[in-house]
Each structure stands twice: as C-alpha cells, then as structure tokens.
PDB file of C-alpha atoms in Angstrom:
ATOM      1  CA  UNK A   1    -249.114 110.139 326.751  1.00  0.00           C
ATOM      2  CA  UNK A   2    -249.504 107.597 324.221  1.00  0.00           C
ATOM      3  CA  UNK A   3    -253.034 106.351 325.194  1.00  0.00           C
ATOM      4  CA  UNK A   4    -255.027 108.395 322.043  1.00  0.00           C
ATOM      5  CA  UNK A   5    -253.698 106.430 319.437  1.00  0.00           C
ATOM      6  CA  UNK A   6    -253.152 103.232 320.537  1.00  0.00           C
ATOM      7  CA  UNK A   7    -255.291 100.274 322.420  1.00  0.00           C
ATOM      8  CA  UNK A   8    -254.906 101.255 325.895  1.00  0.00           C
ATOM      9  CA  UNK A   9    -251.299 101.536 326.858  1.00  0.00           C
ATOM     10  CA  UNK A  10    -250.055 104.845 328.045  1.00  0.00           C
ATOM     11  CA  UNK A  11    -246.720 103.822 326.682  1.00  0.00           C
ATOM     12  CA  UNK A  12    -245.744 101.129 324.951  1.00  0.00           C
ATOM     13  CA  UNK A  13    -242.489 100.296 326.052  1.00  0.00           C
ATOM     14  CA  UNK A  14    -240.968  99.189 322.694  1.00  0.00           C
ATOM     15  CA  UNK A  15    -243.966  97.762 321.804  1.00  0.00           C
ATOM     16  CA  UNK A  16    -244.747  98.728 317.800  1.00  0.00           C
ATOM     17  CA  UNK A  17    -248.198  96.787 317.323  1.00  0.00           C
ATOM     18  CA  UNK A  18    -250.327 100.146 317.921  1.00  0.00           C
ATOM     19  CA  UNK A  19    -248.960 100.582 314.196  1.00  0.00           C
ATOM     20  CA  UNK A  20    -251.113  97.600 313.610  1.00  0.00           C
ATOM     21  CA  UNK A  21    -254.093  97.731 315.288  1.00  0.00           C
ATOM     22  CA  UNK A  22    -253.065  96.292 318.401  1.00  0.00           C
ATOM     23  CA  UNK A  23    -254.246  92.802 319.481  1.00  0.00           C
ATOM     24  CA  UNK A  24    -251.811  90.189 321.349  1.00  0.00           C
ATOM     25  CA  UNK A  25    -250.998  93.102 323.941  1.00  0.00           C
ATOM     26  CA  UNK A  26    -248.288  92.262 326.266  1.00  0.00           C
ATOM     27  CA  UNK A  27    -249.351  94.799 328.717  1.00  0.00           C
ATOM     28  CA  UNK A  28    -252.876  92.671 329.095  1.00  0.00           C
ATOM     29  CA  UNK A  29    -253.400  89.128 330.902  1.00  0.00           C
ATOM     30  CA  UNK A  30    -254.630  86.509 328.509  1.00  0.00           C
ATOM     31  CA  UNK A  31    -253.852  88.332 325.209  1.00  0.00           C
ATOM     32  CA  UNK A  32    -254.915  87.192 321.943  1.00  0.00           C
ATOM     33  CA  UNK A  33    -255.391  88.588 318.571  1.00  0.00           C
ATOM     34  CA  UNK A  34    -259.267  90.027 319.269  1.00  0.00           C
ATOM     35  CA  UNK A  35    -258.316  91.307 323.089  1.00  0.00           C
ATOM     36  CA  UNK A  36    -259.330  94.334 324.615  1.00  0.00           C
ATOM     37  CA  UNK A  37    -256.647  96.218 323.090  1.00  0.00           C
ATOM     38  CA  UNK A  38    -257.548  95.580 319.740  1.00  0.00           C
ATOM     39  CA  UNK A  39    -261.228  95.903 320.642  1.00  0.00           C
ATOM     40  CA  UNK A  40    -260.496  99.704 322.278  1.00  0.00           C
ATOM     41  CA  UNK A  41    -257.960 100.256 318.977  1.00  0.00           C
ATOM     42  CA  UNK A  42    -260.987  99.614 316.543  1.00  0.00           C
ATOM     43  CA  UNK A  43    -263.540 101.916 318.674  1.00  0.00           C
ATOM     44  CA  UNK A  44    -261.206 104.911 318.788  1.00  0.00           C
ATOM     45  CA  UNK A  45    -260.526 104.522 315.274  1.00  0.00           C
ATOM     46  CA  UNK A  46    -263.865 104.266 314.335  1.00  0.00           C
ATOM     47  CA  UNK A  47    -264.925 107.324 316.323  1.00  0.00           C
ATOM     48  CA  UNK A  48    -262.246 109.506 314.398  1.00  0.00           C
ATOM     49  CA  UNK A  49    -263.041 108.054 311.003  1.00  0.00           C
ATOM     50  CA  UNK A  50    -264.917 111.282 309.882  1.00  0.00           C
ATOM     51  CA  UNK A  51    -263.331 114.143 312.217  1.00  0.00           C
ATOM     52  CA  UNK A  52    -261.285 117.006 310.401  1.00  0.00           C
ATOM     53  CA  UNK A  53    -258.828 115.821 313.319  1.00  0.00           C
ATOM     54  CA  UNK A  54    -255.353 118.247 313.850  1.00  0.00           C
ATOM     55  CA  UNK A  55    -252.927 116.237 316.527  1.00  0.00           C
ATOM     56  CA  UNK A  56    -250.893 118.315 318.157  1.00  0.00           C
ATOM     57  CA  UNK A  57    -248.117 116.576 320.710  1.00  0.00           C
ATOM     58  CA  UNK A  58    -245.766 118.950 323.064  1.00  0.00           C
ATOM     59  CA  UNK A  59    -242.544 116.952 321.429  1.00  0.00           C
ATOM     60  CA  UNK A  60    -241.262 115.204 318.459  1.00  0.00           C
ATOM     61  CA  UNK A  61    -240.656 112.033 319.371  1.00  0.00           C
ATOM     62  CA  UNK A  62    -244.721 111.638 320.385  1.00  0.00           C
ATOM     63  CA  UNK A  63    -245.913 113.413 317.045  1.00  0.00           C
ATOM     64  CA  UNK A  64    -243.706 110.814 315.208  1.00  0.00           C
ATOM     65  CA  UNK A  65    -245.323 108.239 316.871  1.00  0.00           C
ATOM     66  CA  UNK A  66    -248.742 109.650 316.266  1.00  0.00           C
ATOM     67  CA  UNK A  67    -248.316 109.569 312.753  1.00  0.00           C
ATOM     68  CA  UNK A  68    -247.883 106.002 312.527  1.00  0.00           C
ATOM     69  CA  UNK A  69    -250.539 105.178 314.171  1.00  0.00           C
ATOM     70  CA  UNK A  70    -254.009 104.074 311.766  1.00  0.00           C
ATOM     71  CA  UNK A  71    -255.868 106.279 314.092  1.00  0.00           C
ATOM     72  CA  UNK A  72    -255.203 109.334 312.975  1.00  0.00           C
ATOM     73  CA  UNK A  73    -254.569 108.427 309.262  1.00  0.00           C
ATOM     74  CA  UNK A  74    -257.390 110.851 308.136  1.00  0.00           C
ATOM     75  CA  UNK A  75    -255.617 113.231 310.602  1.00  0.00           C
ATOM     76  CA  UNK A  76    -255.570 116.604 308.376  1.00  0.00           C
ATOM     77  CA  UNK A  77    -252.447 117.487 310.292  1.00  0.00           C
ATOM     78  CA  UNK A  78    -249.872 117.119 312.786  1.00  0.00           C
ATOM     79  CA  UNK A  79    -248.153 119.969 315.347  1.00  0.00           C
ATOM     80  CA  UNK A  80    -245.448 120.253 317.288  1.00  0.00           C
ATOM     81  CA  UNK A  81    -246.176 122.749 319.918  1.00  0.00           C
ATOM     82  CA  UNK A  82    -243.562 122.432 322.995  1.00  0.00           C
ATOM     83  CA  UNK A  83    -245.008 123.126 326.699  1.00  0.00           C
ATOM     84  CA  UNK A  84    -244.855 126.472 328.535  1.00  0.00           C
ATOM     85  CA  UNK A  85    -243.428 126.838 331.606  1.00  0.00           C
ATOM     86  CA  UNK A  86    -244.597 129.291 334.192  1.00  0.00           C
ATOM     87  CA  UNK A  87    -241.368 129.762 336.279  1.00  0.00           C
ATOM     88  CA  UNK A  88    -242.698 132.276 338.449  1.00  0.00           C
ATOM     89  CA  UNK A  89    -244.018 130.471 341.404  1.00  0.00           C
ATOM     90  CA  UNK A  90    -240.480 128.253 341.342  1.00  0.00           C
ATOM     91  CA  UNK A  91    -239.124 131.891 343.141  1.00  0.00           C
ATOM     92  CA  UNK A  92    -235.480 132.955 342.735  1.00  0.00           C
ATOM     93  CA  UNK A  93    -234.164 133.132 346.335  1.00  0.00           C
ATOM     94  CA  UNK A  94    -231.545 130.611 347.541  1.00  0.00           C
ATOM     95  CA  UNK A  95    -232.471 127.712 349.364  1.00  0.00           C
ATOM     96  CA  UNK A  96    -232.009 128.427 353.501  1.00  0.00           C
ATOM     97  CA  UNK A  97    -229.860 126.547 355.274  1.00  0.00           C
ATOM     98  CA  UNK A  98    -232.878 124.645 357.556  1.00  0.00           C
ATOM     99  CA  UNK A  99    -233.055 123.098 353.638  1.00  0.00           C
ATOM    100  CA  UNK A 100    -229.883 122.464 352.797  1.00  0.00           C
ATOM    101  CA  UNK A 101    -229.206 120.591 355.259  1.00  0.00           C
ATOM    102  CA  UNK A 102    -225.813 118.532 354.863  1.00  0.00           C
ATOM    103  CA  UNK A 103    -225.134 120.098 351.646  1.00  0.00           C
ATOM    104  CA  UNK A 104    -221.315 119.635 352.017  1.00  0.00           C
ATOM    105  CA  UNK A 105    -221.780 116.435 350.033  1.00  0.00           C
ATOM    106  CA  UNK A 106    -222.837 116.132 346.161  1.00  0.00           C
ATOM    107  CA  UNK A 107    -226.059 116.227 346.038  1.00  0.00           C
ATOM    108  CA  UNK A 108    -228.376 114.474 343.101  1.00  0.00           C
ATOM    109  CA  UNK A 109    -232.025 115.264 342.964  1.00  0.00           C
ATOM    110  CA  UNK A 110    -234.602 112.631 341.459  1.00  0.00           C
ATOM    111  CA  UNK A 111    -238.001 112.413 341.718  1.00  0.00           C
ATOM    112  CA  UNK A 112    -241.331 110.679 339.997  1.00  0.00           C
ATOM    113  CA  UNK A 113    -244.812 109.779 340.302  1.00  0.00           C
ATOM    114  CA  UNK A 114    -244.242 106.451 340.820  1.00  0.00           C
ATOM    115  CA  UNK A 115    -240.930 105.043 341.406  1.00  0.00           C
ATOM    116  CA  UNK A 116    -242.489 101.630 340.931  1.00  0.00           C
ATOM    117  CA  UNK A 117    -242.880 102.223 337.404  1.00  0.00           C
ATOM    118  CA  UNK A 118    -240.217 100.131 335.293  1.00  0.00           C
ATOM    119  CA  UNK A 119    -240.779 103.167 332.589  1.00  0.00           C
ATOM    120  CA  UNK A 120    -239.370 105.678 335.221  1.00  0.00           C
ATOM    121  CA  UNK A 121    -235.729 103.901 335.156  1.00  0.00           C
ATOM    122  CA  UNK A 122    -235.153 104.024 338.734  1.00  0.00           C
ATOM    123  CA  UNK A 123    -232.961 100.667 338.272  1.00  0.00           C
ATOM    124  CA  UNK A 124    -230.984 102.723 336.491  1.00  0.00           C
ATOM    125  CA  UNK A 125    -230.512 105.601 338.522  1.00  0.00           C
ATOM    126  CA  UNK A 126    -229.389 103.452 341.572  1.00  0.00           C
ATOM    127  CA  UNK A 127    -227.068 101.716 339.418  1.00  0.00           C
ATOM    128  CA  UNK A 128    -225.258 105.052 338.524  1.00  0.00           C
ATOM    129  CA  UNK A 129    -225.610 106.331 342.117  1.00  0.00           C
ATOM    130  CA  UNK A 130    -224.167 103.317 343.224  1.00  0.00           C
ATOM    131  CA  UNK A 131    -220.852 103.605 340.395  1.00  0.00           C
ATOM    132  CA  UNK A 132    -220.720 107.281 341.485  1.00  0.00           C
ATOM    133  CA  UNK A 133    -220.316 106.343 345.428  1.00  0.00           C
ATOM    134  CA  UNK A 134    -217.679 103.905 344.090  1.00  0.00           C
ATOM    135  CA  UNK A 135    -215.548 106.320 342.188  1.00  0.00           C
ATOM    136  CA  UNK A 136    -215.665 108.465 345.086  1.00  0.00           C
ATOM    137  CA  UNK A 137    -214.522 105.540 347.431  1.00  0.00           C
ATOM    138  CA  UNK A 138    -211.621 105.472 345.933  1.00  0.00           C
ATOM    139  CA  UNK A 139    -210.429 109.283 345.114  1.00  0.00           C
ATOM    140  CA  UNK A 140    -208.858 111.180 347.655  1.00  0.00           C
ATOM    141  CA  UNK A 141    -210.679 114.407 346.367  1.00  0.00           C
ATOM    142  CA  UNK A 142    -214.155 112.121 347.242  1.00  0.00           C
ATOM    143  CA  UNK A 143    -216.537 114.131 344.293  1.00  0.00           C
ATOM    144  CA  UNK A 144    -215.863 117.186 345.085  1.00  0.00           C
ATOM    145  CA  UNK A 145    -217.554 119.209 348.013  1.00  0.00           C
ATOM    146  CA  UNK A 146    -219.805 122.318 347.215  1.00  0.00           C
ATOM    147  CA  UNK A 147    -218.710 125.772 348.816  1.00  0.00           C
ATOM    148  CA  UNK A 148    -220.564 126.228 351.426  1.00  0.00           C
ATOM    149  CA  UNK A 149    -219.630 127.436 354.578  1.00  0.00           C
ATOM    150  CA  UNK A 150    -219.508 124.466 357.183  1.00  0.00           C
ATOM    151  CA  UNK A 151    -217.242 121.220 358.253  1.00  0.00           C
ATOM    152  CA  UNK A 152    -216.943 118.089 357.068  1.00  0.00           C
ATOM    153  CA  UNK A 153    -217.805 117.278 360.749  1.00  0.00           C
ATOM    154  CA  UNK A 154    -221.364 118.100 360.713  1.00  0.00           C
ATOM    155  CA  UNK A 155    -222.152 115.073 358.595  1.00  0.00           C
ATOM    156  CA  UNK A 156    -221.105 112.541 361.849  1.00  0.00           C
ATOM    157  CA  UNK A 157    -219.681 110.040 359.432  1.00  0.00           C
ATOM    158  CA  UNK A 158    -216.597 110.673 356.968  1.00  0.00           C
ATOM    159  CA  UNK A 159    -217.377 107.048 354.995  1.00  0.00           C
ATOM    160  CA  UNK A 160    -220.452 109.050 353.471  1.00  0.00           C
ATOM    161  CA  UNK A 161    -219.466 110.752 349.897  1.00  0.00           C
ATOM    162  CA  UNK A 162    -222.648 111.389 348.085  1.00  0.00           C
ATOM    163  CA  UNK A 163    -225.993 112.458 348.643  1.00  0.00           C
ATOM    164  CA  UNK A 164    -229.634 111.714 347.022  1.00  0.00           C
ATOM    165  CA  UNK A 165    -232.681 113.324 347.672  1.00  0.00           C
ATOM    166  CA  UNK A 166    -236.027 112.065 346.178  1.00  0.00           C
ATOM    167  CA  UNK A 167    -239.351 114.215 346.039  1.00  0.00           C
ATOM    168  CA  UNK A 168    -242.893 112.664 344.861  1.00  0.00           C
ATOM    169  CA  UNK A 169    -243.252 108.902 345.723  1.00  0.00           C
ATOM    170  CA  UNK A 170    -240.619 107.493 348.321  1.00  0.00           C
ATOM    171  CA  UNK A 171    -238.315 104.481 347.496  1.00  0.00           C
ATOM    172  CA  UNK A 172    -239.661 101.265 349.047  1.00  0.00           C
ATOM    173  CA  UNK A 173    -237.163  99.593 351.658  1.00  0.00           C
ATOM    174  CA  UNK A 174    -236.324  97.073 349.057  1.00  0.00           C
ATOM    175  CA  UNK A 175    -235.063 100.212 346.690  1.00  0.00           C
ATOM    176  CA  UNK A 176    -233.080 102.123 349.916  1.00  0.00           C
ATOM    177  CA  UNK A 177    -231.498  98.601 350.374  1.00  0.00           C
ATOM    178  CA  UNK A 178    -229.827  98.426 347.328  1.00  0.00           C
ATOM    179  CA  UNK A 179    -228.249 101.939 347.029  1.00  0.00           C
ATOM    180  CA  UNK A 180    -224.402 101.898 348.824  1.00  0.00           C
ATOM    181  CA  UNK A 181    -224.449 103.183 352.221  1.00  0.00           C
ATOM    182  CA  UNK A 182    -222.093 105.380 351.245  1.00  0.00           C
ATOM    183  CA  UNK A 183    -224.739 107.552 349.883  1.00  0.00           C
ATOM    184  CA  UNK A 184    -226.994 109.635 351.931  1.00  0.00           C
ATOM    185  CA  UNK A 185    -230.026 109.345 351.079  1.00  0.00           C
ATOM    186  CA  UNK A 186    -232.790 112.017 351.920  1.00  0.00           C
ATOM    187  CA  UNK A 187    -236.860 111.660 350.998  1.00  0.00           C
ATOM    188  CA  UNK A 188    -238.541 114.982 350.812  1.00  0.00           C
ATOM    189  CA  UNK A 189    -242.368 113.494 349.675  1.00  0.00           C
ATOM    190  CA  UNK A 190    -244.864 115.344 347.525  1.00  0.00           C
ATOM    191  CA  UNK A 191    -243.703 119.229 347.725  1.00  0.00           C
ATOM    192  CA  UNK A 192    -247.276 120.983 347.071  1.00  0.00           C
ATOM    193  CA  UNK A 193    -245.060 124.420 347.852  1.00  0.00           C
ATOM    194  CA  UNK A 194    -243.536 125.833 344.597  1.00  0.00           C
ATOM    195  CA  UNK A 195    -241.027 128.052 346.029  1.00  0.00           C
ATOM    196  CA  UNK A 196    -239.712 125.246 348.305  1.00  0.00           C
ATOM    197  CA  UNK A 197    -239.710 123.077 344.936  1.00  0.00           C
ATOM    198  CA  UNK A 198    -237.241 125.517 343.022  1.00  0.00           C
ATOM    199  CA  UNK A 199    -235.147 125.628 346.236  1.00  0.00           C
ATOM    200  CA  UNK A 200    -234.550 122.416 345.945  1.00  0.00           C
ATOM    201  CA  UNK A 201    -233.907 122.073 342.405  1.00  0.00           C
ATOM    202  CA  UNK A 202    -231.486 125.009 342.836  1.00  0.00           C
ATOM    203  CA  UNK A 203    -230.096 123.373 345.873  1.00  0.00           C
ATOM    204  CA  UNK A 204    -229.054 120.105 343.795  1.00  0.00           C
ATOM    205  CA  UNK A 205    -225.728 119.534 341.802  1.00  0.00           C
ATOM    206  CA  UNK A 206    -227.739 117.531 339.267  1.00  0.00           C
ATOM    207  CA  UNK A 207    -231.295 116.523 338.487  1.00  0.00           C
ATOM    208  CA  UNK A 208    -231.159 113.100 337.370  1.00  0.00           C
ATOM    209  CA  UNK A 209    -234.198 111.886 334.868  1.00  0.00           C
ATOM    210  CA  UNK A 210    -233.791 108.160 334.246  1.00  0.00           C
ATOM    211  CA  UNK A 211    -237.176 107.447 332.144  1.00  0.00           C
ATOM    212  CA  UNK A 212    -236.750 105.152 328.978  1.00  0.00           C
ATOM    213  CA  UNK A 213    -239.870 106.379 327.707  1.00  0.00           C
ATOM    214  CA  UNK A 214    -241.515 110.529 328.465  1.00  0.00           C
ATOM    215  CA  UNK A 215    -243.463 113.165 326.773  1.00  0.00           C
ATOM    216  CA  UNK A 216    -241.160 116.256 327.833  1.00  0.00           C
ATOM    217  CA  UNK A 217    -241.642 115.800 331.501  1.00  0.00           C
ATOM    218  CA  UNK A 218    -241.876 118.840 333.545  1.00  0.00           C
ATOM    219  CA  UNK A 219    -239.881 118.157 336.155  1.00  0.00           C
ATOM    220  CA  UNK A 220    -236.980 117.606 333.684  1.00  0.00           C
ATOM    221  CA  UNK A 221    -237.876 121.778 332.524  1.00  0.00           C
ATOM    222  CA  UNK A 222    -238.205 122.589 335.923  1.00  0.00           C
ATOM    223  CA  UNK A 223    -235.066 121.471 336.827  1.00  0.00           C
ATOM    224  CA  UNK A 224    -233.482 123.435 333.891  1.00  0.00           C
ATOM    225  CA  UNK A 225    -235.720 126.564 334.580  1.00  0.00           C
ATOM    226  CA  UNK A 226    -233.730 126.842 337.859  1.00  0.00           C
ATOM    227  CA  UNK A 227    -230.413 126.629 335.989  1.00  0.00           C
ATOM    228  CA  UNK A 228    -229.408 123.039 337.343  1.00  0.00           C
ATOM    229  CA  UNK A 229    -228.124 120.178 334.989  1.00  0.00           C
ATOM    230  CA  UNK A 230    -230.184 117.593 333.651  1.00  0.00           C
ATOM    231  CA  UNK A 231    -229.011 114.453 333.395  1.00  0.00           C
ATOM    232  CA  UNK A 232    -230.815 111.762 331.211  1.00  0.00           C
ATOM    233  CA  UNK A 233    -231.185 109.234 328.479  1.00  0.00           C
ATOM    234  CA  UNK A 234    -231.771 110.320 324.956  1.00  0.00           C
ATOM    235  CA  UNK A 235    -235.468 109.104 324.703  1.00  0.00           C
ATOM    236  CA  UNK A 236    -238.788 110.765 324.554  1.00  0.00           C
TER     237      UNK A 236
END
C-alpha cells in the first residue's frame, strides 16, 4: 500500500499532501501542521536520506505515486514489476452442484477484507446491484438465466431475479437491508480452501471489484485467472 512514502495512511483517499510532507492529516483526530503524520513523514524520510534506495511497486499507478513523494527523492530508481499468480491451487474442475446451489439466477461474486472500509466501494456495488434487480423487474427475459439443468421452481419464489454472493467479511444487517429483496443474497465467509475458492469464482457470472483506491488486488487476478469477468472502476 501507500504507507512507505507517506505519514501513516495506507491510502490516501484523494488526499495529495504526502507530496508535501504531510501535516494537517484528515485521516488523524486533532490535526495540525506538526501532527503525527508529519512527525512519522520526517522520520521515514530521514531514515532513507543516505540509502542507494530502488522502489519497486507491483503497478503503475502506485510507482507514480511513489515518485512524488520527497521520500524517495534520492531513490536511485523506480520498477514496475506486476505480481505473480500461482493458479494452481485455484484447481480446474467445475464447481458441484452442493455449491452451486440456486445457480439458475445471475450470479455476481464480491468479496473484501473489510466491507466496512469506505475505500472498498461497497456503496457502490449495492447501488449497481440494486439498478441491476430493477432492470430485471421490468424485462420479461429477467437477466438472463445460466444453462444449467434445473427449474425455475427450485428457487420457491419467482419475484427473485438476481443473485450475490460475498466471501471474506459478511455485510452487516444495515448493508443486507439496503440491497432489493429481489436479489438473493448468499454469504460464503473466509474460504481458507483454494479449490473451493476457484469454484466459486468459476461459478459466478461476474466478479464485481468496487474499490476507488487498490494496488492490483488479487482477488481481482484471481477472478480473471479462472476466466470470469471483472468488473470495476478504472483506479489503482
């Protein structure tokens, strides 16, 4: 993340005064020009001063960033080197049908660390979910169903058109309360299981990644490793 070269913050969320030196932090309570941001900027700065330093960030956006930061202006250079991705233990075999579940519907999968997280655009996500269950409200055709063998029937309730499933950190009750009720919504947890992980990322129509701000997240390549779509904003 962004935490090396600036006062603290992990990301700055639009914020540009790590270009400065920091100080007046609006991620800290009682800022002011000497706070702890600008304390921790000078320190880390200092410590660098005389290193033959060679910053090396996994995408662009973050080695642009880097660069105009004063902490590594005596940085000899800067290097893009992209993550690997060991796609191995995400398996190959299709997801069984104890997984699937009621995958008659469109399914979008969606998943974070922390949903809390303003950074991790989960507003945003509902907000689409919610226009999506709309469209489909009124269509005939709903979205679309997936082929797969089965009957509408074995859902129990025709007024339900799309489907969500979440993996990491579960959606509070105030989050589930403002998605449509048109929209199934299904909470998997943390998935320590790799296999099971690519089954459901294979399983999925769509991986949606809302962040405003990310470093190349992995889920985001893991989706993509198991040849599903990737829907997300143009940031990071």
């Amino acid at each position: 993340d962004q935490n090396p070269y600036t006062g603290g913050c992990h990301f700055v969320s639009g914020c540009d005064r790590f270009q400065k030196g920091c100080g007046i932090c609006p991620q800290v309570l009682n800022s002011d020009p000497s706070d702890v941001s600008r304390h921790s900027f000078m320190v880390k700065r200092a410590a660098l001063a005389s290193r033959r330093l060679h910053v090396v960030a996994p995408c662009r956006w973050m080695l642009e960033e880097a660069q105009k930061s004063p902490i590594f202006s005596r940085a000899v250079a800067f290097h893009h080197i992209p993550y690997g991705l060991d796609v191995a233990p995400l398996g190959q075999t299709e997801p069984p049908g104890s997984l699937l579940g009621s995958r008659l519907l469109p399914t979008i999968l969606f998943g974070a660390e922390d949903l809390k997280n303003a950074r991790k655009g989960v507003k945003y996500a509902i907000e689409a979910i919610n226009e999506l269950a709309k469209m489909a409200k009124h269509s005939p055709q709903g979205l679309g169903k997936n082929e797969i063998s089965g009957s509408i029937d074995s859902l129990g309730d025709y007024s339900k058109r799309l489907q969500l499933w979440t993996f990491g950190k579960q959606l509070s009750s105030e989050l589930l309360a403002m998605i449509d009720p048109a929209v199934v919504v299904k909470q998997w947890g943390y998935i320590s299981d790799r296999n099971v992980q690519g089954q459901l990322y294979r399983a999925a129509d769509v991986f949606w990644f809302p962040s405003l701000e990310d470093n190349q997240p992995q889920t985001a390549l893991e989706a993509m490793a198991c040849g599903t779509a990737v829907v997300g904003f143009s940031v990071g």
